Every structure is written in C-alpha cells, then in structure tokens.
Amino acid sequence: LSTFTPTAMKAPFLEQFADASWEQRWNPSAKTSGDDGHEEMNYVGRWNVEEPTVYKGMEGDAGLVLKDDARRHAISSAFKKSFDNKDGTLVLQYEVKMQKGLECGGAYLKLLTVSPEGIAAKEFSGDTPYTIMFGPDKCGATNKIHFIFRHLNPITKKYEEKHLTSPPTAKISKLSTLYTLIVKPDQTFDIKVNNKSVKKGSLLEDFTPSVNPSKEIDDPSDKKPETWVDEAEIDDPTATKPDDWDEDAPEEIEDAEAVKPEGWQDDEPQTVADPEATKPADWDDEEDGTWLAPTIQNPKCSVGCGPWKRPMIKNPAYKGPWSAPKIDNPAYKGEWSPAKIPNPDYYEDLTPANFEPMSGIGFELWTMQGDILFDNILLTHDESQAQELSKDWQVKFKAEEAQDNAANAAASDEAKDKFKDTYVSSFLENPLGYVKQEVGRFIQLVQVDPVYAVKELPQIAGGLIAALVTLLALLGSLVGVLGAGAPAVKKAGKKAETKAVTLKEKVASEV
C-alpha cells in the first residue's frame, strides 16, 4: 500500500485529519433536551479519528469516524474565515467510506450559516441554521444524494429550503466514495460521484419550491358562478330511438346452421371402467374396501359423447340499450379557473448562487450502521484543487477495490465449499431427515420474515412451490384415479423411493 502524505494545498477549508490537533478543530455537540430538570444528551454517538478497519487503501491515512450503530451523532468545525460565494464558484468535496454498508441513515454534511453569535459548537443540532446540505442519505427504498440550500425570501424575510427536485442515487459502498458539488456563477450546478457527473442542472429551474415565485397567482376571492356550465357535450334532445331498435334482443344466439357431428354418441358416458384392470392379488376387501377398477376415457367418445347442443354465436340483431348521441353543448363556457392577480410576495433573484455566507461545517446524523468514515473535506472556489486532491483518492480506491474483489472471490469459493461440506453431505447421510430439518427451519423463518426466508433457503422455497404445483396437478386428476386409489398410492410410493435413490447416487457422483 502507498503511504499517506498530507497535501501542502491551501484552501478556505481543507481537513485531512492528519494529526492529533483535529480535536482542537472539531467539537462534538453537547446539546441536551428535557424538562423538570431531567435533561438528556441529544447526541450520544461517539466520534474518533482512526484508520479504516475495512479495506485500508493507504498506510497512515486516518479519517473522522462516526462510531456507533443506531445513535444520533453531531460534530462541527468552525472556519478560520467565513466563506462568501458572491459572484464566485463553490466547490465542496469529501470522501465517505461506509465500512458496515448502509441500510438506514445519512452521511451528508452541512455548511453552517454565518450568525452574529458564531458557531455554538456545544449547542450544534438539527436546528442550527445551515446554508447548504449535501451528501448521501438512504433508508429502505429511499436512496439519494441531498442538495438543499436555504434561501432568504426578501419579502417575508424568512428562509426557505430549496430541495433538488430529482436527486441522483447515492453510491452505498464499503470503498471510499468521492462526492463533489460544484456551483458556478451562471447558477448551474454539477454533482459528481467518484469524479463522474451524475446530475447537472440550474438553481433557477431544478429546485422545489422554485427560487422565484410566480408573478401572478389565482385570486383567492374569485368564485365560480353558479350559472357556469362545465359540460362540453350533452345528449341530443332531438334524437329518438328508432322503431326497429330491440333492446331485449340477446347478445348471443344458437348457431342455427350447426349440425351434430357424425358419430356423436348421445347416450355414452365420458369415462368407463378399464376392462384390462384386475384386482391386485394382495387386495384385502376387509382392510382395503371394495375394489373398483380405474376409469379411462371412453373409446367410443372420439367424436363426442353426451347430450349435443348447438354452439352459441353473436346475435346479428343485437344492439343493446339505446342512448341518445352526444352533441356540442351550446351553453358550454369552458373549464373555469379563477382570475389571476399580481403576486404580492413576488420577487426575482437571478443569482441564488450568491449563497448566504458560511462560517463552518457540521455533521448532524442518525444512522443504524456505524463506522462511517469521512475524509479529505474540501471547500474552495477553485475546481482544480478538487481535481488535484482527488488523485490521492484514485490511488486509495484502486487498492480498496483490489481487496474487495479478492474478498468476494474468496467468499464465493468458501460458500461453494460450505455447501458441499454441509448441505450435500447432510443430504447424503440422511435425505429424509435433512429435508425435514430444512423445511422446519424455513417455516420458522417465514413466520419472522418471509422475504429473508426465501433468500436464506431458496432451494426449500423452490421445492415447496414445486410440491404445491404437483399437488394441484394430482387433485386435477383425482376423479379419474379415485377408483384405484390404494394401488396407485402403493405404486407411487415405489416410484418415489426409486427416484430418491437415483437422486442420491447422482449427487454423490457429482460431488
């Protein structure tokens, strides 16, 4: 592995967690809440700076690690000088390494808004004003990269959160993932993941609610007149039902031209007793009941048997219920909509990229999976600095990727060996006992989580489905074999036993 060397780059904010002085720059929140004198810490999750424990990409390269599962974490760092993006380019970049993966939680950061009081690090919380929120967030089916900025409404003097309308999907990985946000003075933005653009757009067009409100709004006092006609068409009042229109005529009638096929046997049954069947020698009428020969298709019914009926055809005289045709409504006035009036809250801001000045950076997160590592956090006006800093990420990522590929290959081989050693050998030793054990285990898992049960024991799930299909097929033919049920069962048992032995021998030969 390569050895980490801190960069000599100078930027408005750059954090590589290269030495122990990080504790002087980063302060965990001590925010509390409660009443009646019983206050509790809001953020009990621990933070530490350490090297990765999963797929280390460089020697000596440490990062800020969110340590605990299912805990709220908050930590912040103040800038030496506030960051003002007026008429400039904003470049925000950092690395995220989800060492335990991520099922539910966030890994985004916030650029905190300048305030007269400065950053009260010990009071940092979700209520602390921020200017930009950026980064991955996932829980269940929701998986996205946040880009939210707070914008001051000059009319109401209130801040509004503007959310990216169609955010890109976050990359959930145990490898170091590089997230980059670039906002330019022309009000365009570019979101990159691992140096590849995943979303481009405009601050003026791609956020909800939009930066600039509509010039006009619906008049809230305007009401639709009671005489307003919304129906575009009406029944023709001059139309009458034709005299020959028969509403009672059936939709289908018998085909009068059809004739009974030659050879059709009206009085023959569909099935008859098999004349070649004989009662088994070991059949005991007292134990097994009266023996009945199995039934077969009646050979006389090759053309057809039973009462013959003419087939049904569509009735050419059928017209159905009569209704008057539609005509344009002469009183129709169109779709009603309220009148427009000037929007009293209208304003126009053509430069929302002139964000509110920023005084610091913070992570305020809740996550079910801990050990999320953050590193190489950069805030600058210079895109080339982000590109330069990403060169170390590329070296690190390639080393991590090689380890991941090797681990996946080893895991695949191990899984194959485990299956051969555990499942195949168990089946060969006691096929019936193995099946009973696995079916019982499957039933227990289904009661807890059906989806997990199918994923964990797909062979049992597939077997049960196949058994169900077979059962339905057997039920479908039960009427035909009911008379010779007992002999059929005995014969089926012999066949099943033979198949089981054959399967066992086949599996043994393949192993």
Coordinates of C-alpha atoms in Angstrom, one line a residue:
L1 CA 0.0 0.0 0.0
S2 CA 1.0 3.6 -0.6
T3 CA 1.8 5.7 2.4
F4 CA -0.4 8.8 3.1
T5 CA 1.3 12.2 2.8
P6 CA -0.7 15.3 3.8
T7 CA -1.1 17.8 1.0
A8 CA 0.6 21.2 1.0
M9 CA -2.5 22.7 -0.6
K10 CA -4.0 25.8 0.9
A11 CA -7.8 26.3 0.6
P12 CA -10.5 28.2 2.5
F13 CA -11.2 24.9 4.3
L14 CA -9.4 21.6 4.0
E15 CA -9.4 18.8 6.5
Q16 CA -7.4 15.6 6.2
F17 CA -7.3 14.6 9.9
A18 CA -3.6 14.1 9.5
D19 CA -2.6 14.7 13.2
A20 CA -3.9 14.8 16.7
S21 CA -4.8 18.5 16.5
W22 CA -8.1 17.6 14.9
E23 CA -9.7 17.6 18.4
Q24 CA -8.9 21.3 18.7
R25 CA -10.8 22.0 15.4
W26 CA -13.8 19.6 15.8
N27 CA -16.2 19.8 18.7
P28 CA -18.9 17.2 19.4
S29 CA -22.3 18.6 20.3
A30 CA -23.3 18.6 23.9
K31 CA -26.9 19.6 23.1
T32 CA -29.4 18.4 25.7
S33 CA -33.2 18.4 25.9
G34 CA -35.8 17.6 28.6
D35 CA -37.9 19.2 31.3
D36 CA -38.4 19.2 35.0
G37 CA -34.6 19.1 35.5
H38 CA -34.2 15.8 33.7
E39 CA -32.1 16.7 30.7
E40 CA -30.5 14.1 28.4
M41 CA -27.8 14.3 25.8
N42 CA -29.3 14.5 22.3
Y43 CA -26.2 13.2 20.6
V44 CA -24.6 10.2 22.4
G45 CA -22.9 8.8 19.3
R46 CA -19.1 8.8 19.6
W47 CA -16.6 10.2 17.1
N48 CA -12.9 9.3 16.6
V49 CA -10.2 9.8 14.1
E50 CA -8.7 6.5 13.0
E51 CA -7.6 4.4 10.0
P52 CA -10.1 2.2 8.2
T53 CA -10.8 -1.3 9.6
V54 CA -12.3 -2.4 6.3
Y55 CA -10.2 -2.3 3.1
K56 CA -7.4 0.1 4.0
G57 CA -6.3 1.9 0.9
M58 CA -3.3 3.7 2.3
E59 CA -1.0 3.4 5.2
G60 CA -1.3 6.1 7.8
D61 CA -4.5 7.6 6.2
A62 CA -6.9 8.3 9.0
G63 CA -10.4 9.8 8.8
L64 CA -13.2 11.1 11.1
V65 CA -15.3 8.0 12.0
L66 CA -18.9 8.0 13.2
K67 CA -18.6 5.1 15.6
D68 CA -21.9 3.8 16.9
D69 CA -24.9 2.0 15.4
A70 CA -28.4 3.3 16.0
R71 CA -27.2 6.6 17.6
R72 CA -27.5 10.3 16.8
H73 CA -24.2 11.9 16.2
A74 CA -23.3 15.6 15.8
I75 CA -19.9 17.4 15.4
S76 CA -18.8 20.7 13.9
S77 CA -15.8 22.7 13.0
A78 CA -15.6 26.5 12.5
F79 CA -13.8 28.1 9.6
K80 CA -11.0 30.5 10.3
K81 CA -12.6 32.9 8.0
S82 CA -16.2 33.0 6.7
F83 CA -16.8 31.6 3.2
D84 CA -18.5 34.0 0.9
N85 CA -19.5 32.8 -2.6
K86 CA -20.8 36.1 -4.0
D87 CA -20.1 36.0 -7.8
G88 CA -17.8 33.0 -7.3
T89 CA -17.7 29.2 -7.8
L90 CA -18.4 27.0 -4.8
V91 CA -16.7 23.6 -4.8
L92 CA -17.5 21.2 -1.9
Q93 CA -15.8 17.7 -1.9
Y94 CA -15.4 14.9 0.6
E95 CA -14.9 11.2 0.9
V96 CA -17.4 8.7 2.5
K97 CA -16.5 5.2 3.4
M98 CA -19.4 3.1 4.8
Q99 CA -17.4 0.3 6.4
K100 CA -20.5 -1.6 7.5
G101 CA -22.6 -0.7 4.5
L102 CA -25.7 1.4 5.0
E103 CA -29.3 0.2 5.4
C104 CA -30.8 3.3 7.0
G105 CA -29.0 6.5 7.8
G106 CA -27.3 9.6 6.5
A107 CA -23.8 10.6 5.6
Y108 CA -24.3 14.2 4.4
L109 CA -22.7 17.3 5.7
K110 CA -23.9 20.9 6.3
L111 CA -22.2 24.2 5.6
L112 CA -23.3 26.4 8.5
T113 CA -24.7 29.9 8.1
V114 CA -22.8 32.9 9.5
S115 CA -24.6 34.3 12.6
P116 CA -23.8 37.1 15.0
E117 CA -23.2 34.6 17.8
G118 CA -20.9 32.4 15.7
I119 CA -21.0 28.6 15.8
A120 CA -22.1 27.5 19.2
A121 CA -20.4 24.1 18.8
K122 CA -21.7 22.6 22.0
E123 CA -25.3 23.6 21.0
F124 CA -25.0 22.3 17.4
S125 CA -28.1 20.4 16.4
G126 CA -30.6 20.0 13.6
D127 CA -32.0 23.4 14.4
T128 CA -28.7 25.1 13.7
P129 CA -29.1 27.3 10.6
Y130 CA -27.2 26.0 7.6
T131 CA -26.7 27.3 4.0
I132 CA -26.1 24.1 2.1
M133 CA -26.7 20.4 2.9
F134 CA -25.0 17.9 0.6
G135 CA -24.4 14.2 0.6
P136 CA -25.8 10.7 0.6
D137 CA -28.9 9.5 2.5
K138 CA -30.5 6.1 2.5
C139 CA -33.3 4.3 4.3
G140 CA -35.2 1.4 2.8
A141 CA -36.3 2.3 -0.8
T142 CA -35.2 5.9 -0.4
N143 CA -31.7 6.4 -1.6
K144 CA -30.5 9.8 -2.8
I145 CA -27.8 12.5 -2.7
H146 CA -29.2 15.5 -1.0
F147 CA -28.5 19.0 -2.4
I148 CA -30.5 21.5 -0.4
F149 CA -29.8 25.2 0.1
R150 CA -31.5 27.8 2.3
H151 CA -32.6 30.9 0.5
L152 CA -33.8 34.2 2.1
N153 CA -37.2 35.4 0.8
P154 CA -36.7 39.2 0.7
I155 CA -40.5 39.8 1.0
T156 CA -41.3 37.7 4.0
K157 CA -37.7 37.9 5.5
K158 CA -37.9 34.1 6.1
Y159 CA -35.5 31.4 4.9
E160 CA -36.9 28.7 2.7
E161 CA -35.3 25.3 2.0
K162 CA -34.9 24.6 -1.7
H163 CA -34.6 20.9 -2.5
L164 CA -33.1 19.4 -5.7
T165 CA -36.2 18.1 -7.5
S166 CA -34.8 14.8 -8.8
P167 CA -31.7 14.0 -6.8
P168 CA -29.3 11.3 -8.1
T169 CA -28.9 7.9 -6.3
A170 CA -26.2 7.6 -3.7
K171 CA -23.5 5.1 -4.0
I172 CA -23.6 2.8 -1.0
S173 CA -20.2 1.1 -0.7
K174 CA -17.5 0.0 1.8
L175 CA -15.0 1.6 -0.6
S176 CA -14.0 5.2 -0.3
T177 CA -16.6 7.2 -2.3
L178 CA -15.8 10.7 -3.5
Y179 CA -18.7 13.2 -3.5
T180 CA -18.3 16.6 -5.3
L181 CA -20.6 19.6 -5.6
I182 CA -19.8 22.4 -8.0
V183 CA -22.0 25.6 -8.2
K184 CA -21.0 28.2 -10.8
P185 CA -21.7 31.9 -11.1
D186 CA -24.0 31.2 -14.0
Q187 CA -26.3 29.5 -11.5
T188 CA -25.6 26.0 -12.8
F189 CA -24.5 23.0 -10.6
D190 CA -22.8 19.7 -11.2
I191 CA -22.9 16.7 -8.7
K192 CA -20.1 14.1 -9.2
V193 CA -19.6 10.7 -7.7
N194 CA -16.1 9.3 -8.0
N195 CA -15.2 12.1 -10.5
K196 CA -18.1 11.2 -12.7
S197 CA -21.0 13.6 -13.2
V198 CA -24.3 12.2 -12.1
K199 CA -26.5 15.3 -12.1
K200 CA -26.4 18.7 -13.7
G201 CA -28.9 21.5 -13.7
S202 CA -29.8 25.0 -12.7
L203 CA -30.5 26.6 -9.3
L204 CA -33.3 28.6 -11.0
E205 CA -35.0 25.6 -12.6
D206 CA -34.4 22.3 -10.8
F207 CA -35.4 23.0 -7.2
T208 CA -38.6 22.8 -5.2
P209 CA -40.1 25.2 -4.2
S210 CA -38.6 27.3 -7.0
V211 CA -36.3 30.1 -6.1
N212 CA -38.5 32.8 -7.7
P213 CA -42.3 32.7 -7.1
S214 CA -44.8 33.2 -9.9
K215 CA -45.6 36.8 -11.0
E216 CA -49.3 36.1 -10.8
I217 CA -51.4 33.9 -8.6
D218 CA -55.0 32.8 -8.5
D219 CA -57.4 35.3 -7.0
P220 CA -58.4 33.6 -3.7
S221 CA -61.6 35.6 -3.6
D222 CA -62.8 34.6 -7.0
K223 CA -65.6 32.0 -7.1
K224 CA -67.1 30.1 -10.0
P225 CA -70.5 31.5 -10.9
E226 CA -73.4 29.2 -10.2
T227 CA -74.6 29.5 -13.8
W228 CA -71.2 28.4 -15.2
V229 CA -71.6 25.4 -17.5
D230 CA -68.8 22.9 -17.4
E231 CA -70.2 20.1 -19.6
A232 CA -68.7 20.3 -23.1
E233 CA -71.3 17.8 -24.6
I234 CA -74.9 16.9 -23.9
D235 CA -77.4 14.3 -25.2
D236 CA -79.0 15.4 -28.4
P237 CA -82.6 16.4 -27.3
T238 CA -84.0 15.9 -30.8
A239 CA -82.8 12.3 -31.1
T240 CA -85.4 9.4 -30.7
K241 CA -84.9 5.7 -30.5
P242 CA -85.5 4.0 -33.9
D243 CA -88.7 1.9 -34.2
D244 CA -86.8 -1.2 -35.1
W245 CA -84.4 -0.9 -32.1
D246 CA -84.9 -4.0 -30.0
E247 CA -83.2 -3.5 -26.6
D248 CA -84.3 -7.0 -25.4
A249 CA -82.5 -9.0 -28.2
P250 CA -79.9 -11.3 -26.6
E251 CA -76.2 -10.7 -27.3
E252 CA -75.7 -14.4 -28.3
I253 CA -77.9 -17.0 -30.0
E254 CA -77.6 -20.6 -31.0
D255 CA -76.0 -21.3 -34.4
A256 CA -79.0 -22.4 -36.5
E257 CA -76.7 -23.8 -39.2
A258 CA -74.8 -26.1 -36.9
V259 CA -75.4 -29.8 -37.2
K260 CA -74.4 -32.7 -34.8
P261 CA -71.2 -34.3 -35.9
E262 CA -71.5 -37.7 -37.4
G263 CA -70.5 -40.4 -34.9
W264 CA -71.5 -38.3 -31.8
Q265 CA -72.7 -40.7 -29.1
D266 CA -75.6 -39.1 -27.1
D267 CA -76.0 -42.0 -24.7
E268 CA -72.4 -42.9 -24.0
P269 CA -70.6 -41.8 -20.8
Q270 CA -67.3 -39.8 -21.0
T271 CA -65.4 -42.4 -19.0
V272 CA -65.7 -46.2 -18.4
A273 CA -64.1 -48.8 -16.2
D274 CA -60.7 -50.1 -17.6
P275 CA -61.6 -53.6 -18.9
E276 CA -57.9 -54.6 -18.6
A277 CA -57.6 -53.8 -15.0
T278 CA -57.6 -56.7 -12.4
K279 CA -57.8 -56.6 -8.7
P280 CA -54.3 -56.9 -7.2
A281 CA -53.5 -60.3 -5.6
D282 CA -52.7 -58.7 -2.2
W283 CA -56.0 -56.7 -2.1
D284 CA -58.0 -57.4 1.1
D285 CA -61.6 -56.3 0.8
E286 CA -62.0 -56.1 4.5
E287 CA -58.9 -53.8 5.0
D288 CA -58.8 -52.0 1.7
G289 CA -62.6 -51.8 0.9
T290 CA -64.4 -52.9 -2.2
W291 CA -62.1 -52.8 -5.2
L292 CA -63.2 -50.7 -8.1
A293 CA -61.4 -50.8 -11.5
P294 CA -59.9 -47.4 -12.5
T295 CA -61.7 -45.4 -15.2
I296 CA -60.4 -44.5 -18.6
Q297 CA -61.6 -42.3 -21.4
N298 CA -64.5 -44.0 -23.3
P299 CA -63.0 -45.2 -26.6
K300 CA -66.4 -44.6 -28.2
C301 CA -66.1 -40.8 -27.5
S302 CA -63.5 -40.0 -30.1
V303 CA -66.0 -37.6 -31.8
G304 CA -68.0 -36.7 -28.7
C305 CA -70.4 -38.1 -26.0
G306 CA -73.3 -36.8 -24.0
P307 CA -76.2 -34.5 -25.0
W308 CA -75.3 -32.4 -28.0
K309 CA -76.0 -28.7 -28.1
R310 CA -75.6 -26.1 -30.9
P311 CA -72.8 -23.7 -30.2
M312 CA -73.6 -20.0 -29.5
I313 CA -72.7 -17.2 -31.9
K314 CA -73.1 -13.4 -31.8
N315 CA -76.6 -12.2 -32.5
P316 CA -76.5 -10.0 -35.6
A317 CA -79.7 -8.3 -34.4
Y318 CA -78.2 -7.3 -31.0
K319 CA -78.0 -3.6 -30.4
G320 CA -78.1 -3.2 -26.7
P321 CA -79.7 -0.4 -24.7
W322 CA -80.3 2.7 -26.8
S323 CA -78.9 6.1 -25.8
A324 CA -79.1 9.5 -27.5
P325 CA -76.0 10.6 -29.3
K326 CA -73.8 13.4 -27.9
I327 CA -73.7 16.9 -29.4
D328 CA -71.7 20.0 -28.5
N329 CA -73.2 21.9 -25.6
P330 CA -74.3 25.4 -26.9
A331 CA -74.1 26.7 -23.3
Y332 CA -70.6 25.4 -22.6
K333 CA -68.3 28.1 -21.3
G334 CA -65.1 26.1 -21.0
E335 CA -63.1 25.0 -17.9
W336 CA -63.5 27.5 -15.2
S337 CA -60.4 28.9 -13.4
P338 CA -60.0 31.8 -11.0
A339 CA -58.8 35.1 -12.2
K340 CA -55.2 36.0 -11.9
I341 CA -53.9 38.8 -9.7
P342 CA -50.4 40.1 -9.1
N343 CA -48.5 38.0 -6.5
P344 CA -48.0 40.3 -3.5
D345 CA -45.0 38.1 -2.5
Y346 CA -43.3 38.2 -5.9
Y347 CA -39.6 38.9 -6.2
E348 CA -36.9 38.0 -8.6
D349 CA -33.5 36.7 -7.6
L350 CA -31.3 35.8 -10.6
T351 CA -28.2 35.0 -8.6
P352 CA -29.2 32.4 -5.9
A353 CA -25.6 31.0 -6.1
N354 CA -24.6 34.1 -4.1
F355 CA -25.4 31.9 -1.0
E356 CA -25.6 33.2 2.5
P357 CA -22.0 33.4 3.9
M358 CA -20.9 30.2 5.7
S359 CA -18.9 30.0 8.9
G360 CA -18.3 26.3 9.5
I361 CA -19.1 22.7 8.7
G362 CA -21.0 20.1 10.6
F363 CA -22.2 16.5 10.5
E364 CA -25.6 16.0 12.3
L365 CA -26.7 12.5 11.6
W366 CA -28.7 9.5 12.7
T367 CA -27.8 6.1 11.3
M368 CA -28.4 2.4 12.0
Q369 CA -24.9 1.5 10.8
G370 CA -21.9 3.0 12.4
D371 CA -18.2 3.1 11.4
I372 CA -18.8 5.6 8.6
L373 CA -15.5 7.3 7.8
F374 CA -15.3 10.9 6.4
D375 CA -12.0 12.2 5.0
N376 CA -10.4 14.9 2.8
I377 CA -13.1 17.5 3.3
L378 CA -12.6 20.5 0.9
L379 CA -14.4 23.8 0.4
T380 CA -12.9 26.1 -2.1
H381 CA -13.6 28.4 -5.1
D382 CA -11.1 26.5 -7.3
E383 CA -12.2 23.4 -9.2
S384 CA -8.6 22.4 -9.9
Q385 CA -8.0 22.0 -6.2
A386 CA -10.7 19.4 -6.0
Q387 CA -9.2 17.6 -9.1
E388 CA -5.8 17.6 -7.5
L389 CA -6.9 16.3 -4.2
S390 CA -8.9 13.5 -5.9
K391 CA -5.6 12.0 -7.2
D392 CA -4.9 10.5 -3.8
W393 CA -8.5 9.2 -3.7
Q394 CA -7.9 7.4 -7.0
V395 CA -4.8 5.6 -5.6
K396 CA -6.7 4.7 -2.4
F397 CA -9.8 3.5 -4.3
K398 CA -7.8 1.2 -6.6
A399 CA -6.2 -0.5 -3.6
E400 CA -9.5 -0.9 -1.8
E401 CA -11.2 -2.2 -5.0
A402 CA -8.5 -4.9 -5.4
Q403 CA -9.1 -6.0 -1.8
D404 CA -12.8 -6.1 -2.3
N405 CA -12.5 -8.2 -5.5
A406 CA -10.2 -10.7 -3.7
A407 CA -12.6 -10.9 -0.7
N408 CA -15.6 -11.5 -3.0
A409 CA -13.8 -14.3 -4.8
A410 CA -12.7 -15.9 -1.6
A411 CA -16.3 -15.6 -0.2
S412 CA -17.6 -17.3 -3.3
D413 CA -15.2 -20.2 -3.0
E414 CA -15.9 -20.5 0.7
A415 CA -19.7 -20.6 0.0
K416 CA -19.3 -23.4 -2.5
D417 CA -17.1 -25.4 -0.1
K418 CA -19.6 -24.8 2.7
F419 CA -22.5 -26.0 0.6
K420 CA -20.6 -29.1 -0.5
D421 CA -19.4 -29.9 3.1
T422 CA -22.5 -29.1 5.0
Y423 CA -25.6 -29.4 2.8
V424 CA -24.6 -32.2 0.3
S425 CA -23.0 -34.4 3.0
S426 CA -26.0 -34.0 5.3
F427 CA -28.4 -34.9 2.5
L428 CA -26.4 -38.0 1.5
E429 CA -26.3 -39.2 5.1
N430 CA -30.0 -38.8 5.7
P431 CA -32.0 -37.4 2.8
L432 CA -35.4 -37.5 4.6
G433 CA -34.1 -36.1 7.8
Y434 CA -32.2 -33.3 6.0
V435 CA -35.4 -32.3 4.1
K436 CA -37.5 -32.3 7.3
Q437 CA -34.9 -30.2 9.1
E438 CA -34.6 -27.6 6.4
V439 CA -38.4 -27.3 5.8
G440 CA -38.8 -26.8 9.6
R441 CA -36.2 -24.1 9.6
F442 CA -37.8 -22.5 6.5
I443 CA -41.2 -22.4 8.3
Q444 CA -39.7 -20.8 11.3
L445 CA -38.0 -18.1 9.2
V446 CA -41.2 -17.4 7.2
Q447 CA -43.1 -16.6 10.4
V448 CA -40.4 -13.9 11.2
D449 CA -39.6 -12.6 7.7
P450 CA -40.9 -14.3 4.5
V451 CA -38.5 -12.4 2.2
Y452 CA -35.5 -13.3 4.2
A453 CA -36.6 -16.9 4.4
V454 CA -36.7 -17.2 0.6
K455 CA -33.3 -15.6 0.3
E456 CA -31.8 -17.7 3.0
L457 CA -33.3 -21.1 1.8
P458 CA -34.1 -20.7 -1.9
Q459 CA -33.9 -24.4 -2.5
I460 CA -36.6 -25.1 0.1
A461 CA -38.8 -22.3 -1.2
G462 CA -38.5 -23.7 -4.7
G463 CA -39.1 -27.2 -3.6
L464 CA -42.3 -26.3 -1.7
I465 CA -43.6 -24.4 -4.7
A466 CA -42.9 -27.4 -7.0
A467 CA -44.7 -29.6 -4.4
L468 CA -47.7 -27.3 -4.4
V469 CA -47.9 -27.4 -8.3
T470 CA -47.6 -31.2 -8.2
L471 CA -50.4 -31.4 -5.6
L472 CA -52.7 -29.2 -7.7
A473 CA -52.0 -31.4 -10.7
L474 CA -52.8 -34.5 -8.7
L475 CA -56.0 -33.0 -7.5
G476 CA -57.0 -32.3 -11.0
S477 CA -56.8 -35.9 -12.0
L478 CA -58.1 -37.3 -8.7
V479 CA -61.6 -38.1 -10.1
G480 CA -60.0 -40.3 -12.8
V481 CA -57.9 -42.4 -10.4
L482 CA -60.2 -42.4 -7.4
G483 CA -61.4 -46.0 -8.0
A484 CA -57.9 -47.4 -7.8
G485 CA -56.6 -45.1 -5.2
A486 CA -54.9 -47.6 -2.9
P487 CA -52.9 -49.5 -5.6
A488 CA -51.9 -46.1 -7.2
V489 CA -50.5 -44.9 -3.9
K490 CA -48.5 -48.1 -3.4
K491 CA -47.1 -47.8 -6.9
A492 CA -46.3 -44.1 -6.5
G493 CA -44.5 -44.8 -3.2
K494 CA -42.3 -47.4 -5.0
K495 CA -41.6 -44.9 -7.8
A496 CA -40.7 -42.1 -5.3
E497 CA -38.4 -44.4 -3.4
T498 CA -36.6 -45.4 -6.7
K499 CA -36.3 -41.7 -7.7
A500 CA -34.8 -40.8 -4.2
V501 CA -32.1 -43.5 -4.5
T502 CA -31.3 -42.4 -8.1
L503 CA -31.0 -38.7 -7.0
K504 CA -28.8 -39.7 -4.1
E505 CA -26.5 -41.6 -6.3
K506 CA -26.4 -38.7 -8.9
V507 CA -25.5 -36.1 -6.2
A508 CA -22.8 -38.5 -4.8
S509 CA -21.2 -38.9 -8.2
E510 CA -21.2 -35.1 -8.9
V511 CA -19.5 -34.4 -5.5

